[in-house]
Amino acid sequence: MAAGGEAAACAASNFIGQFATASRHPIEKKLYEAVSAANLEVYRRFRGSGGTTLTAIVATGTRDAWAVHVGDSRLYECSGSDGLSLITRDDTIGGQLRPPSGANEDILDNRLLQFVGIGATIEPHVFRLPNGMRSTYLLTSDGAHSIGRKTLDGIAKHSLSPTELVRKVIYVAEAIGVEDNSTAVSIVGSEVGWTPKFGEGVELTLWGQSDKLEIWLDGPQTPASSGLELPIDKPPATIAPKQKKTPRVRQKPNKKAESNIAKTKDEEVIAKPQLNIEFGSQDSEES
């Protein structure tokens, strides 16, 4: 498809930004909404002529983990001497028709049924990882795992570190001249560190090949967070000293103005931090 690199950068940017600033919904819903937001933005920019796959893992502080998947990128669980175990099912004709026990995954019909940027009908697969962050995982794009399952298993069994595993996969893919982009990410759950909380807000860590970027977004200040338990829809009751009644002119209340004020207050309370991330450049050619 056209503009694969730009579509992938757009999808990653919007997925991370949406998830990081989402409301306190369950993780499944937040992942679903993050992929949906990325899909709509990619479609808005490219109108179906550009798209990308997306596979991601989200870990929690309790060592639980969730995965979201669209397209034919893959998520494997690494089992040491036993090699790799495929967790995701490709969003392709062959991937969806094969039985759960699995036929030969190297010869499946690879025509995509959905991808990020397809439009309004996307249905991301969101599921919980049974072993959470107590395991090691490998994420690959189609170019990386197209080297074949036997080769992938051999590399996984004989790699001494996640870095070595990824480098060997990419090296073999480039050496044999695969047609598609080759991307691989290896995650060792036991080595994932947790960023200490700075206070109220959102902590986000972006990992690159050689370093990481830590971002903190100051969260909105609500009555509850400041220690006051006040209702949002009406002001607290007040008690004034009894005074003598004096005649006064009754004025018609400005309902429009009151409505606008109430709306503004509600918006201040429920407002969420804004985050805009852009990966890649306009000249990017890889997907």
Coordinates of C-alpha atoms in Angstrom, one line a residue:
M1 CA 0.0 0.0 0.0
A2 CA 1.0 3.6 -0.5
A3 CA 2.8 5.6 2.3
G4 CA 3.4 2.6 4.5
G5 CA 6.0 4.3 6.7
E6 CA 3.8 7.4 7.3
A7 CA 0.8 5.2 8.0
A8 CA 2.8 3.1 10.6
A9 CA 4.2 6.2 12.2
C10 CA 0.7 7.8 12.4
A11 CA -0.8 4.6 13.9
A12 CA 1.9 4.3 16.5
S13 CA 1.6 7.9 17.5
N14 CA -2.1 8.0 17.9
F15 CA -2.3 4.6 19.6
I16 CA 0.2 5.6 22.3
G17 CA -1.3 9.1 22.7
Q18 CA -4.8 7.9 23.0
F19 CA -4.0 5.1 25.4
A20 CA -1.9 7.2 27.7
T21 CA -4.5 9.9 28.1
A22 CA -7.6 7.7 28.2
S23 CA -10.0 7.8 31.1
R24 CA -9.9 5.2 33.8
H25 CA -11.7 2.5 31.8
P26 CA -10.7 -1.2 31.9
I27 CA -7.6 -2.0 29.9
E28 CA -9.5 -3.9 27.3
K29 CA -11.7 -0.9 26.5
K30 CA -8.7 1.5 26.5
L31 CA -6.9 -0.8 24.0
Y32 CA -9.9 -1.1 21.8
E33 CA -10.4 2.7 21.8
A34 CA -6.7 3.4 21.2
V35 CA -6.7 1.1 18.1
S36 CA -10.0 2.6 16.9
A37 CA -8.5 6.2 17.2
A38 CA -5.4 5.2 15.3
N39 CA -7.5 3.5 12.6
L40 CA -9.7 6.6 12.1
E41 CA -6.7 9.0 11.9
V42 CA -4.8 6.8 9.4
Y43 CA -8.0 6.5 7.3
R44 CA -8.5 10.3 7.5
R45 CA -5.0 11.0 6.2
F46 CA -4.8 8.3 3.5
R47 CA -8.5 7.4 2.7
G48 CA -7.8 3.7 2.5
S49 CA -4.8 3.9 0.2
G50 CA -2.3 3.6 3.1
G51 CA -2.4 1.3 6.1
T52 CA -0.5 -0.7 8.6
T53 CA -0.7 -3.6 11.0
L54 CA -0.4 -3.2 14.8
T55 CA 0.4 -5.6 17.6
A56 CA 1.1 -4.4 21.1
I57 CA 1.6 -5.6 24.7
V58 CA 0.5 -3.5 27.7
A59 CA 1.9 -4.5 31.1
T60 CA 0.5 -3.4 34.5
G61 CA 2.1 -2.8 37.8
T62 CA 0.7 -6.1 39.0
R63 CA 2.7 -8.0 36.3
D64 CA -0.5 -8.7 34.4
A65 CA -0.3 -8.1 30.6
W66 CA -2.8 -7.6 27.8
A67 CA -2.3 -7.8 24.0
V68 CA -4.0 -6.1 21.1
H69 CA -3.7 -7.2 17.5
V70 CA -4.8 -6.1 14.0
G71 CA -3.3 -7.4 10.8
D72 CA -0.6 -10.0 10.2
S73 CA 2.1 -8.9 12.6
R74 CA 2.5 -11.6 15.2
L75 CA 3.1 -12.2 18.9
Y76 CA 5.1 -15.2 20.1
E77 CA 5.8 -16.5 23.6
C78 CA 9.3 -17.7 24.0
S79 CA 9.6 -21.0 25.9
G80 CA 13.4 -21.4 26.2
S81 CA 14.4 -24.8 24.8
D82 CA 10.9 -25.4 23.4
G83 CA 11.2 -22.5 20.9
L84 CA 8.3 -20.2 20.1
S85 CA 4.5 -20.5 20.7
L86 CA 2.3 -18.3 18.4
I87 CA -0.3 -16.4 20.4
T88 CA -2.0 -14.3 17.8
R89 CA -4.0 -15.3 14.8
D90 CA -3.3 -13.4 11.6
D91 CA -6.1 -11.2 10.2
T92 CA -5.8 -13.0 6.9
I93 CA -8.0 -15.5 5.0
G94 CA -5.7 -18.4 5.9
G95 CA -5.1 -17.2 9.5
Q96 CA -8.8 -17.0 10.4
L97 CA -9.7 -20.3 8.7
R98 CA -7.0 -22.5 10.2
P99 CA -8.0 -24.6 13.3
P100 CA -6.6 -23.4 16.7
S101 CA -4.2 -26.3 16.8
G102 CA -2.7 -24.7 13.6
A103 CA -1.8 -25.9 10.2
N104 CA 1.6 -24.9 8.7
E105 CA 1.7 -21.2 9.4
D106 CA 4.3 -20.6 6.7
I107 CA 1.9 -21.5 3.8
L108 CA -1.3 -19.6 4.9
D109 CA -3.2 -17.4 2.6
N110 CA -1.8 -14.0 3.6
R111 CA -4.5 -11.7 2.0
L112 CA -5.4 -9.2 4.8
L113 CA -9.0 -9.0 6.0
Q114 CA -8.4 -5.8 8.1
F115 CA -5.6 -3.4 9.0
V116 CA -5.2 -0.1 10.8
G117 CA -6.5 2.5 8.3
I118 CA -9.2 0.4 6.7
G119 CA -12.0 2.7 7.9
A120 CA -14.9 2.5 10.4
T121 CA -15.3 -1.3 10.4
I122 CA -12.2 -2.4 12.3
E123 CA -12.5 -5.0 15.1
P124 CA -9.2 -5.3 17.0
H125 CA -8.5 -8.5 18.9
V126 CA -7.9 -7.7 22.6
F127 CA -7.0 -10.4 25.1
R128 CA -5.2 -11.1 28.3
L129 CA -1.9 -13.0 28.3
P130 CA -2.2 -16.0 30.6
N131 CA 1.4 -15.8 31.9
G132 CA 1.5 -12.0 32.1
M133 CA 4.9 -10.4 32.5
R134 CA 6.3 -13.7 33.9
S135 CA 7.3 -14.7 30.4
T136 CA 9.4 -13.6 27.4
Y137 CA 7.7 -12.4 24.2
L138 CA 8.7 -11.7 20.6
L139 CA 6.7 -9.4 18.3
T140 CA 7.3 -9.5 14.6
S141 CA 6.1 -7.9 11.4
D142 CA 5.4 -10.1 8.4
G143 CA 8.8 -9.6 6.9
A144 CA 10.5 -10.9 10.0
H145 CA 8.5 -14.1 10.5
S146 CA 8.3 -14.8 6.8
I147 CA 11.8 -16.4 7.2
G148 CA 9.8 -19.5 8.4
R149 CA 8.8 -21.0 11.7
K150 CA 11.6 -23.5 11.7
T151 CA 14.2 -20.8 11.3
L152 CA 12.6 -18.6 14.0
D153 CA 12.5 -21.5 16.5
G154 CA 16.2 -22.2 15.8
I155 CA 17.2 -18.6 16.3
A156 CA 15.1 -18.4 19.6
K157 CA 16.7 -21.6 21.0
H158 CA 20.3 -20.5 20.3
S159 CA 20.1 -16.8 21.2
L160 CA 21.6 -15.8 24.6
S161 CA 19.8 -12.4 24.9
P162 CA 16.8 -10.5 23.5
T163 CA 19.1 -8.2 21.6
E164 CA 20.8 -11.2 20.0
L165 CA 17.4 -12.7 19.1
V166 CA 16.2 -9.6 17.4
R167 CA 19.5 -9.0 15.5
K168 CA 19.6 -12.5 14.2
V169 CA 16.0 -12.4 13.0
I170 CA 16.5 -9.1 11.2
Y171 CA 19.9 -10.2 9.8
V172 CA 18.4 -13.5 8.3
A173 CA 15.4 -11.6 6.9
E174 CA 17.7 -9.1 5.1
A175 CA 20.1 -11.8 4.0
I176 CA 17.5 -13.9 2.2
G177 CA 15.8 -10.8 0.7
V178 CA 12.3 -10.9 2.1
E179 CA 9.8 -8.7 0.3
D180 CA 8.2 -7.0 3.3
N181 CA 9.5 -4.7 6.1
S182 CA 11.2 -6.7 8.9
T183 CA 10.6 -5.5 12.4
A184 CA 11.1 -7.4 15.7
V185 CA 10.8 -6.5 19.4
S186 CA 11.7 -8.9 22.2
I187 CA 10.4 -8.3 25.7
V188 CA 11.7 -10.1 28.8
G189 CA 8.9 -9.7 31.4
S190 CA 11.2 -10.1 34.4
E191 CA 13.4 -7.3 33.2
V192 CA 10.7 -4.7 32.7
G193 CA 11.2 -1.9 35.2
W194 CA 8.4 0.2 36.6
T195 CA 8.6 4.0 36.6
P196 CA 8.2 5.5 40.1
K197 CA 5.1 7.7 40.3
F198 CA 5.8 11.5 40.4
G199 CA 2.3 12.2 41.7
E200 CA -1.1 12.6 40.1
G201 CA -0.9 12.2 36.3
V202 CA 0.3 9.9 33.6
E203 CA 3.8 8.4 33.4
L204 CA 4.8 7.2 29.9
T205 CA 8.1 5.6 28.9
L206 CA 9.1 5.2 25.2
W207 CA 11.9 2.7 24.5
G208 CA 14.2 3.0 21.5
Q209 CA 17.0 0.8 20.3
S210 CA 19.6 2.4 22.6
D211 CA 17.8 4.6 25.1
K212 CA 14.4 5.6 26.5
L213 CA 12.3 8.7 26.9
E214 CA 10.2 9.3 30.0
I215 CA 7.2 11.6 29.9
W216 CA 5.0 12.8 32.8
L217 CA 1.7 14.5 32.1
D218 CA 0.2 16.4 35.0
G219 CA -3.3 15.2 35.6
P220 CA -6.4 17.4 36.0
Q221 CA -7.1 18.7 39.5
T222 CA -10.6 17.6 40.6
P223 CA -12.3 18.1 43.9
A224 CA -11.8 14.4 44.8
S225 CA -8.1 14.6 44.1
S226 CA -7.6 17.7 46.3
G227 CA -9.2 15.9 49.3
L228 CA -12.6 17.5 49.0
E229 CA -15.7 15.4 48.3
L230 CA -18.0 17.8 46.6
P231 CA -20.7 17.0 44.0
I232 CA -19.8 18.1 40.5
D233 CA -23.3 19.0 39.4
K234 CA -24.2 21.5 42.1
P235 CA -22.3 23.9 44.5
P236 CA -22.0 23.0 48.2
A237 CA -24.7 24.4 50.5
T238 CA -24.0 27.5 52.4
I239 CA -25.4 28.8 55.7
A240 CA -25.9 32.6 56.1
P241 CA -27.0 34.6 59.1
K242 CA -30.7 35.4 59.2
Q243 CA -31.4 38.9 57.9
K244 CA -34.4 41.1 57.5
K245 CA -36.2 40.8 54.2
T246 CA -36.1 43.9 52.0
P247 CA -38.1 44.4 48.9
R248 CA -36.3 43.9 45.7
V249 CA -36.9 43.7 41.9
R250 CA -37.2 40.1 40.7
Q251 CA -35.0 39.6 37.7
K252 CA -35.4 36.9 35.0
P253 CA -32.4 34.5 35.3
N254 CA -30.0 34.2 32.4
K255 CA -30.4 30.5 31.8
K256 CA -28.1 30.5 28.8
A257 CA -25.3 32.1 30.8
E258 CA -25.8 29.6 33.7
S259 CA -25.7 26.7 31.3
N260 CA -22.5 27.9 29.8
I261 CA -20.9 28.3 33.2
A262 CA -21.9 24.8 34.3
K263 CA -20.6 23.3 31.1
T264 CA -17.3 25.1 31.5
K265 CA -16.9 23.8 35.1
D266 CA -17.7 20.2 34.0
E267 CA -15.2 20.4 31.2
E268 CA -12.5 21.6 33.6
V269 CA -13.2 18.6 35.9
I270 CA -13.3 15.9 33.2
A271 CA -10.5 17.4 31.0
K272 CA -7.7 15.0 30.4
P273 CA -4.0 15.7 29.6
Q274 CA -3.3 16.2 25.9
L275 CA -0.4 14.3 24.3
N276 CA 0.8 14.5 20.7
I277 CA 3.5 12.1 19.5
E278 CA 4.9 11.9 16.0
F279 CA 7.2 9.1 14.9
G280 CA 9.2 9.0 11.6
S281 CA 9.2 11.8 9.0
Q282 CA 7.4 12.8 5.8
D283 CA 10.2 11.1 3.9
S284 CA 9.8 7.7 5.6
E285 CA 9.5 4.8 3.1
E286 CA 9.4 1.8 5.4
S287 CA 6.2 0.4 6.8

